[in-house]
PDB file of C-alpha atoms in Angstrom:
ATOM      1  CA  PRO L   1      -0.431  -0.334   0.434  1.00 82.00           C
ATOM      2  CA  VAL L   2       0.822   4.074  -0.928  1.00 85.00           C
ATOM      3  CA  ILE L   3       0.028   6.383   2.105  1.00 82.00           C
ATOM      4  CA  GLY L   4      -1.723   8.969   1.111  1.00 77.00           C
ATOM      5  CA  ASN L   5      -3.864  12.658   2.016  1.00 70.00           C
ATOM      6  CA  HIS L   6      -6.697  10.570   3.640  1.00 70.00           C
ATOM      7  CA  ASP L   7      -4.904   7.977   6.150  1.00 72.00           C
ATOM      8  CA  CYS L   8      -4.735   9.998   9.055  1.00 75.00           C
ATOM      9  CA  ASP L   9      -4.885   7.007  11.628  1.00 82.00           C
ATOM     10  CA  LEU L  10      -0.813   6.009  11.154  1.00 82.00           C
ATOM     11  CA  THR L  11      -0.979   3.546  13.606  1.00 85.00           C
ATOM     12  CA  LEU L  12      -4.341   1.821  12.870  1.00 88.00           C
ATOM     13  CA  PHE L  13      -2.974   2.355   8.760  1.00 85.00           C
ATOM     14  CA  LYS L  14       0.623   0.185  10.189  1.00 86.00           C
ATOM     15  CA  THR L  15      -1.082  -2.510  11.391  1.00 89.00           C
ATOM     16  CA  LEU L  16      -3.212  -3.262   8.421  1.00 89.00           C
ATOM     17  CA  PHE L  17      -0.637  -2.259   6.178  1.00 89.00           C
ATOM     18  CA  PRO L  18       1.959  -4.170   8.055  1.00 90.00           C
ATOM     19  CA  THR L  19       5.393  -2.836   4.879  1.00 89.00           C
ATOM     20  CA  PRO L  20       8.026  -5.354   4.758  1.00 86.00           C
ATOM     21  CA  SER L  21      10.621  -2.547   6.400  1.00 86.00           C
ATOM     22  CA  GLY L  22       7.987  -1.164   8.870  1.00 87.00           C
ATOM     23  CA  LYS L  23       8.544   2.359   7.604  1.00 90.00           C
ATOM     24  CA  LEU L  24       6.105   3.907   4.975  1.00 91.00           C
ATOM     25  CA  TYR L  25       8.266   3.853   1.910  1.00 94.00           C
ATOM     26  CA  TYR L  26       9.425   0.532   1.794  1.00 95.00           C
ATOM     27  CA  SER L  27      10.775  -1.505  -1.795  1.00 96.00           C
ATOM     28  CA  PHE L  28       9.996  -4.888  -3.023  1.00 95.00           C
ATOM     29  CA  ASP L  29      10.391  -7.739  -6.369  1.00 94.00           C
ATOM     30  CA  TRP L  30       7.644  -8.949  -7.602  1.00 90.00           C
ATOM     31  CA  GLY L  31       9.242 -11.112 -11.287  1.00 88.00           C
ATOM     32  CA  LYS L  32      11.132  -8.758 -12.941  1.00 91.00           C
ATOM     33  CA  ALA L  33       9.979  -5.589 -11.568  1.00 93.00           C
ATOM     34  CA  HIS L  34      11.485  -3.747  -9.031  1.00 96.00           C
ATOM     35  CA  PHE L  35       8.750  -1.551  -7.367  1.00 96.00           C
ATOM     36  CA  THR L  36       9.390   1.291  -4.875  1.00 97.00           C
ATOM     37  CA  VAL L  37       7.157   2.952  -3.081  1.00 95.00           C
ATOM     38  CA  LEU L  38       7.441   6.405  -1.168  1.00 94.00           C
ATOM     39  CA  ASP L  39       5.541   7.728   1.624  1.00 91.00           C
ATOM     40  CA  LEU L  40       5.977  11.602   0.487  1.00 86.00           C
ATOM     41  CA  PHE L  41       2.640  12.961   3.298  1.00 78.00           C
ATOM     42  CA  ASN L  42       3.809  12.017   6.739  1.00 74.00           C
ATOM     43  CA  SER L  43       7.906  12.969   6.178  1.00 75.00           C
ATOM     44  CA  ARG L  44      10.601  15.459   4.573  1.00 80.00           C
ATOM     45  CA  PHE L  45      11.094  14.881   1.304  1.00 85.00           C
ATOM     46  CA  CYS L  46      13.911  16.413   0.106  1.00 90.00           C
ATOM     47  CA  PRO L  47      17.836  15.456  -1.386  1.00 93.00           C
ATOM     48  CA  GLY L  48      19.705  14.754   1.439  1.00 94.00           C
ATOM     49  CA  SER L  49      16.923  13.794   3.194  1.00 93.00           C
ATOM     50  CA  ARG L  50      16.400  10.103   4.965  1.00 94.00           C
ATOM     51  CA  GLN L  51      13.683   8.422   2.297  1.00 94.00           C
ATOM     52  CA  TYR L  52      15.876  10.255  -0.757  1.00 96.00           C
ATOM     53  CA  VAL L  53      19.199   9.018   0.518  1.00 97.00           C
ATOM     54  CA  TRP L  54      17.362   5.596   0.335  1.00 97.00           C
ATOM     55  CA  LEU L  55      15.309   5.745  -2.455  1.00 97.00           C
ATOM     56  CA  VAL L  56      18.729   6.660  -4.717  1.00 98.00           C
ATOM     57  CA  LYS L  57      20.685   3.803  -2.994  1.00 98.00           C
ATOM     58  CA  ASP L  58      17.462   1.727  -3.279  1.00 98.00           C
ATOM     59  CA  LEU L  59      17.267   1.962  -7.795  1.00 98.00           C
ATOM     60  CA  SER L  60      20.967   2.145  -7.824  1.00 98.00           C
ATOM     61  CA  THR L  61      21.428  -1.515  -6.282  1.00 98.00           C
ATOM     62  CA  THR L  62      18.691  -3.275  -7.851  1.00 97.00           C
ATOM     63  CA  ASP L  63      19.279  -4.840 -11.161  1.00 95.00           C
ATOM     64  CA  GLN L  64      15.290  -6.008 -12.053  1.00 95.00           C
ATOM     65  CA  PRO L  65      14.770  -4.925 -15.404  1.00 94.00           C
ATOM     66  CA  LEU L  66      11.287  -2.828 -14.570  1.00 95.00           C
ATOM     67  CA  LYS L  67      11.615   0.123 -12.276  1.00 97.00           C
ATOM     68  CA  ILE L  68       8.444   1.608 -10.996  1.00 97.00           C
ATOM     69  CA  VAL L  69       7.846   3.510  -8.213  1.00 97.00           C
ATOM     70  CA  CYS L  70       4.445   4.233  -6.562  1.00 95.00           C
ATOM     71  CA  SER L  71       3.511   7.322  -4.422  1.00 92.00           C
ATOM     72  CA  HIS L  72       0.094   8.750  -3.738  1.00 85.00           C
ATOM     73  CA  PRO L  73       0.621  11.895  -5.425  1.00 83.00           C
ATOM     74  CA  PRO L  74       1.097  12.671  -9.247  1.00 84.00           C
ATOM     75  CA  LEU L  75       4.250  14.274 -10.060  1.00 85.00           C
ATOM     76  CA  ARG L  76       2.585  14.592 -13.429  1.00 82.00           C
ATOM     77  CA  SER L  77      -1.420  16.193 -13.874  1.00 74.00           C
ATOM     78  CA  LEU L  78      -3.340  16.709 -16.349  1.00 70.00           C
ATOM     79  CA  THR L  79      -5.701  18.351 -13.817  1.00 65.00           C
ATOM     80  CA  SER L  80      -4.163  19.928 -10.869  1.00 60.00           C
ATOM     81  CA  ALA L  81      -2.943  23.435 -12.745  1.00 52.00           C
ATOM     82  CA  GLY L  82      -3.708  26.458 -10.713  1.00 46.00           C
ATOM     83  CA  ASN L  83      -4.051  25.308  -7.570  1.00 49.00           C
ATOM     84  CA  ALA L  84      -1.581  24.688  -4.357  1.00 47.00           C
ATOM     85  CA  TYR L  85      -0.784  21.274  -4.818  1.00 52.00           C
ATOM     86  CA  CYS L  86       0.103  22.008  -8.372  1.00 54.00           C
ATOM     87  CA  LEU L  87       2.862  24.084  -6.138  1.00 53.00           C
ATOM     88  CA  THR L  88       4.384  21.128  -4.213  1.00 74.00           C
ATOM     89  CA  GLN L  89       3.533  18.585  -7.057  1.00 76.00           C
ATOM     90  CA  GLN L  90       6.141  20.565  -9.395  1.00 80.00           C
ATOM     91  CA  ARG L  91       8.253  20.872  -5.890  1.00 84.00           C
ATOM     92  CA  MET L  92       8.381  17.075  -5.636  1.00 87.00           C
ATOM     93  CA  ARG L  93       8.933  16.761  -9.407  1.00 87.00           C
ATOM     94  CA  SER L  94      11.649  19.425  -9.887  1.00 89.00           C
ATOM     95  CA  ILE L  95      13.130  16.411  -7.199  1.00 91.00           C
ATOM     96  CA  LEU L  96      12.577  13.466  -8.269  1.00 94.00           C
ATOM     97  CA  GLU L  97      12.150  13.884 -11.675  1.00 94.00           C
ATOM     98  CA  PRO L  98      16.320  13.575 -12.028  1.00 96.00           C
ATOM     99  CA  VAL L  99      16.338  10.751  -9.964  1.00 97.00           C
ATOM    100  CA  LEU L 100      14.484   8.958 -11.223  1.00 97.00           C
ATOM    101  CA  ARG L 101      15.099   9.294 -15.328  1.00 96.00           C
ATOM    102  CA  GLU L 102      18.888   8.911 -13.405  1.00 97.00           C
ATOM    103  CA  HIS L 103      18.505   5.510 -12.520  1.00 97.00           C
ATOM    104  CA  GLY L 104      16.485   4.756 -15.969  1.00 96.00           C
ATOM    105  CA  VAL L 105      12.837   4.481 -13.392  1.00 97.00           C
ATOM    106  CA  ASP L 106      10.653   3.070 -16.845  1.00 96.00           C
ATOM    107  CA  LEU L 107       7.533   3.475 -14.650  1.00 96.00           C
ATOM    108  CA  VAL L 108       5.516   5.920 -11.652  1.00 95.00           C
ATOM    109  CA  LEU L 109       1.871   4.716 -10.286  1.00 94.00           C
ATOM    110  CA  SER L 110      -0.158   7.487  -7.998  1.00 91.00           C
ATOM    111  CA  GLY L 111      -3.447   7.790  -6.651  1.00 85.00           C
ATOM    112  CA  HIS L 112      -4.948  11.451  -5.680  1.00 77.00           C
ATOM    113  CA  GLU L 113      -6.528  12.588  -8.585  1.00 74.00           C
ATOM    114  CA  HIS L 114     -10.264  11.281  -9.195  1.00 70.00           C
ATOM    115  CA  SER L 115      -9.880  10.589 -13.122  1.00 74.00           C
ATOM    116  CA  TYR L 116      -7.375   8.168 -14.978  1.00 80.00           C
ATOM    117  CA  GLN L 117      -4.065   9.994 -16.910  1.00 84.00           C
ATOM    118  CA  HIS L 118      -1.097   8.812 -18.732  1.00 87.00           C
ATOM    119  CA  VAL L 119       1.320  10.654 -19.601  1.00 87.00           C
ATOM    120  CA  HIS L 120       4.038  10.080 -20.836  1.00 89.00           C
ATOM    121  CA  CYS L 121       7.138  11.917 -20.347  1.00 87.00           C
ATOM    122  CA  SER L 122      10.970  11.710 -20.692  1.00 86.00           C
ATOM    123  CA  GLY L 123      11.476   8.245 -21.029  1.00 90.00           C
ATOM    124  CA  ILE L 124       8.939   7.441 -17.963  1.00 94.00           C
ATOM    125  CA  SER L 125       5.539   6.755 -18.222  1.00 93.00           C
ATOM    126  CA  TYR L 126       3.427   7.645 -15.263  1.00 92.00           C
ATOM    127  CA  VAL L 127      -0.343   6.267 -14.576  1.00 90.00           C
ATOM    128  CA  THR L 128      -2.531   8.117 -12.151  1.00 86.00           C
ATOM    129  CA  SER L 129      -5.773   5.962 -11.635  1.00 85.00           C
ATOM    130  CA  ALA L 130      -8.369   7.113  -8.799  1.00 75.00           C
ATOM    131  CA  GLY L 131     -11.236   6.454 -10.291  1.00 68.00           C
ATOM    132  CA  GLY L 132     -12.695   9.682 -10.934  1.00 52.00           C
ATOM    133  CA  THR L 133     -15.493  11.465 -13.029  1.00 49.00           C
ATOM    134  CA  VAL L 134     -14.869  15.291 -13.343  1.00 48.00           C
ATOM    135  CA  SER L 135     -14.751  16.023 -16.151  1.00 47.00           C
ATOM    136  CA  PHE L 136     -11.651  18.104 -17.131  1.00 47.00           C
ATOM    137  CA  SER L 137     -11.723  18.285 -20.868  1.00 47.00           C
ATOM    138  CA  LEU L 138     -10.717  21.956 -21.129  1.00 42.00           C
ATOM    139  CA  LEU L 139      -7.251  21.816 -18.987  1.00 45.00           C
ATOM    140  CA  LEU L 140      -7.248  18.087 -21.631  1.00 47.00           C
ATOM    141  CA  LYS L 141      -6.892  20.221 -24.384  1.00 45.00           C
ATOM    142  CA  LYS L 142      -4.648  22.411 -22.722  1.00 43.00           C
ATOM    143  CA  PHE L 143      -1.729  19.823 -21.616  1.00 45.00           C
ATOM    144  CA  ARG L 144      -2.364  18.086 -24.646  1.00 43.00           C
ATOM    145  CA  LYS L 145      -0.370  21.465 -26.470  1.00 42.00           C
ATOM    146  CA  LEU L 146       2.283  20.551 -23.568  1.00 42.00           C
ATOM    147  CA  THR L 147       3.494  17.069 -23.679  1.00 48.00           C
ATOM    148  CA  GLY L 148       3.529  14.203 -26.480  1.00 51.00           C
ATOM    149  CA  HIS L 149       1.325  11.525 -25.449  1.00 62.00           C
ATOM    150  CA  CYS L 150      -1.381  11.658 -22.535  1.00 65.00           C
ATOM    151  CA  ARG L 151      -3.966  10.070 -21.876  1.00 66.00           C
ATOM    152  CA  LEU L 152      -7.199  11.684 -19.356  1.00 67.00           C
ATOM    153  CA  VAL L 153     -10.587   9.397 -18.163  1.00 67.00           C
ATOM    154  CA  THR L 154     -13.061  10.877 -15.720  1.00 66.00           C
ATOM    155  CA  GLU L 155     -14.958   7.646 -15.986  1.00 71.00           C
ATOM    156  CA  PRO L 156     -15.507   4.815 -13.317  1.00 77.00           C
ATOM    157  CA  HIS L 157     -11.790   1.636 -14.000  1.00 80.00           C
ATOM    158  CA  TYR L 158      -9.481  -0.046 -12.669  1.00 84.00           C
ATOM    159  CA  PHE L 159      -6.251  -1.420 -14.287  1.00 87.00           C
ATOM    160  CA  LEU L 160      -4.662  -4.576 -13.873  1.00 90.00           C
ATOM    161  CA  ILE L 161      -1.265  -5.436 -14.783  1.00 92.00           C
ATOM    162  CA  THR L 162       1.117  -7.865 -16.010  1.00 92.00           C
ATOM    163  CA  VAL L 163       4.874  -8.746 -16.664  1.00 90.00           C
ATOM    164  CA  ASP L 164       5.956 -11.558 -18.521  1.00 87.00           C
ATOM    165  CA  GLN L 165       9.278 -12.493 -20.190  1.00 86.00           C
ATOM    166  CA  ASP L 166       9.981  -9.566 -22.668  1.00 89.00           C
ATOM    167  CA  ARG L 167       7.060  -6.735 -20.998  1.00 92.00           C
ATOM    168  CA  LEU L 168       4.918  -5.154 -19.066  1.00 93.00           C
ATOM    169  CA  LEU L 169       1.233  -4.768 -20.007  1.00 94.00           C
ATOM    170  CA  LEU L 170      -1.223  -1.817 -17.743  1.00 93.00           C
ATOM    171  CA  GLN L 171      -4.622  -2.389 -19.200  1.00 93.00           C
ATOM    172  CA  ALA L 172      -7.189   0.121 -17.892  1.00 88.00           C
ATOM    173  CA  LYS L 173     -10.370  -1.120 -18.658  1.00 88.00           C
ATOM    174  CA  HIS L 174     -13.790   1.097 -17.771  1.00 84.00           C
ATOM    175  CA  LEU L 175     -16.378  -1.363 -14.772  1.00 83.00           C
ATOM    176  CA  GLN L 176     -17.676  -3.230 -17.817  1.00 87.00           C
ATOM    177  CA  GLY L 177     -14.273  -4.284 -19.280  1.00 88.00           C
ATOM    178  CA  ARG L 178     -13.984  -3.259 -21.878  1.00 89.00           C
ATOM    179  CA  ILE L 179     -10.331  -1.225 -22.483  1.00 91.00           C
ATOM    180  CA  ILE L 180      -9.252   2.254 -21.361  1.00 85.00           C
ATOM    181  CA  ASP L 181      -6.128   2.483 -22.461  1.00 87.00           C
ATOM    182  CA  LYS L 182      -2.663   0.516 -22.866  1.00 91.00           C
ATOM    183  CA  VAL L 183       0.614   1.524 -21.841  1.00 92.00           C
ATOM    184  CA  ILE L 184       3.279  -1.107 -22.303  1.00 93.00           C
ATOM    185  CA  VAL L 185       6.819  -1.154 -21.388  1.00 93.00           C
ATOM    186  CA  SER L 186       9.258  -3.289 -22.632  1.00 91.00           C
ATOM    187  CA  ILE L 187      11.949  -5.464 -20.952  1.00 88.00           C
ATOM    188  CA  ALA L 188      15.756  -5.676 -22.379  1.00 78.00           C
ATOM    189  CA  PRO L 189      17.213  -8.017 -22.728  1.00 70.00           C
TER     190      PRO L 189
END
């Protein structure tokens, strides 16, 4: 699990969702994928902080061919432009993205925003999923001018991830099973 802004009772959260390290940030391997889970709500995160140093070490020491980072707040968003959260998002992006690119992170999974969003930027796919139903079509049109690939869906959804010998496939699906979007990450031999 990834701790978020509505998880106010840390004792309860830790009881219900024990982590391998006992901390709210941790990592684990699953098949060919290395997952790094960040806590961007309850700890100071900046260059030199305990979690930042741990993140750099974690990403630099794994030998898994797929690197996936999970955080509750998205680093890239199609829907938060113009609000106070956007400033925090920009600051976190300026700190994290250089580390993610340097260590070859393939995919960043996030929540928080109440929609499905897929943005591909600087070699990293950013997927946000929280199943919302609010329309942000004007922001999407504005954002499309700024980036290459992006996808915004504001209907109830879920996603599935499968990993086989040569790729990761993320399929975002409408509740009735219709495929909304696909993200494919190739695994280097």
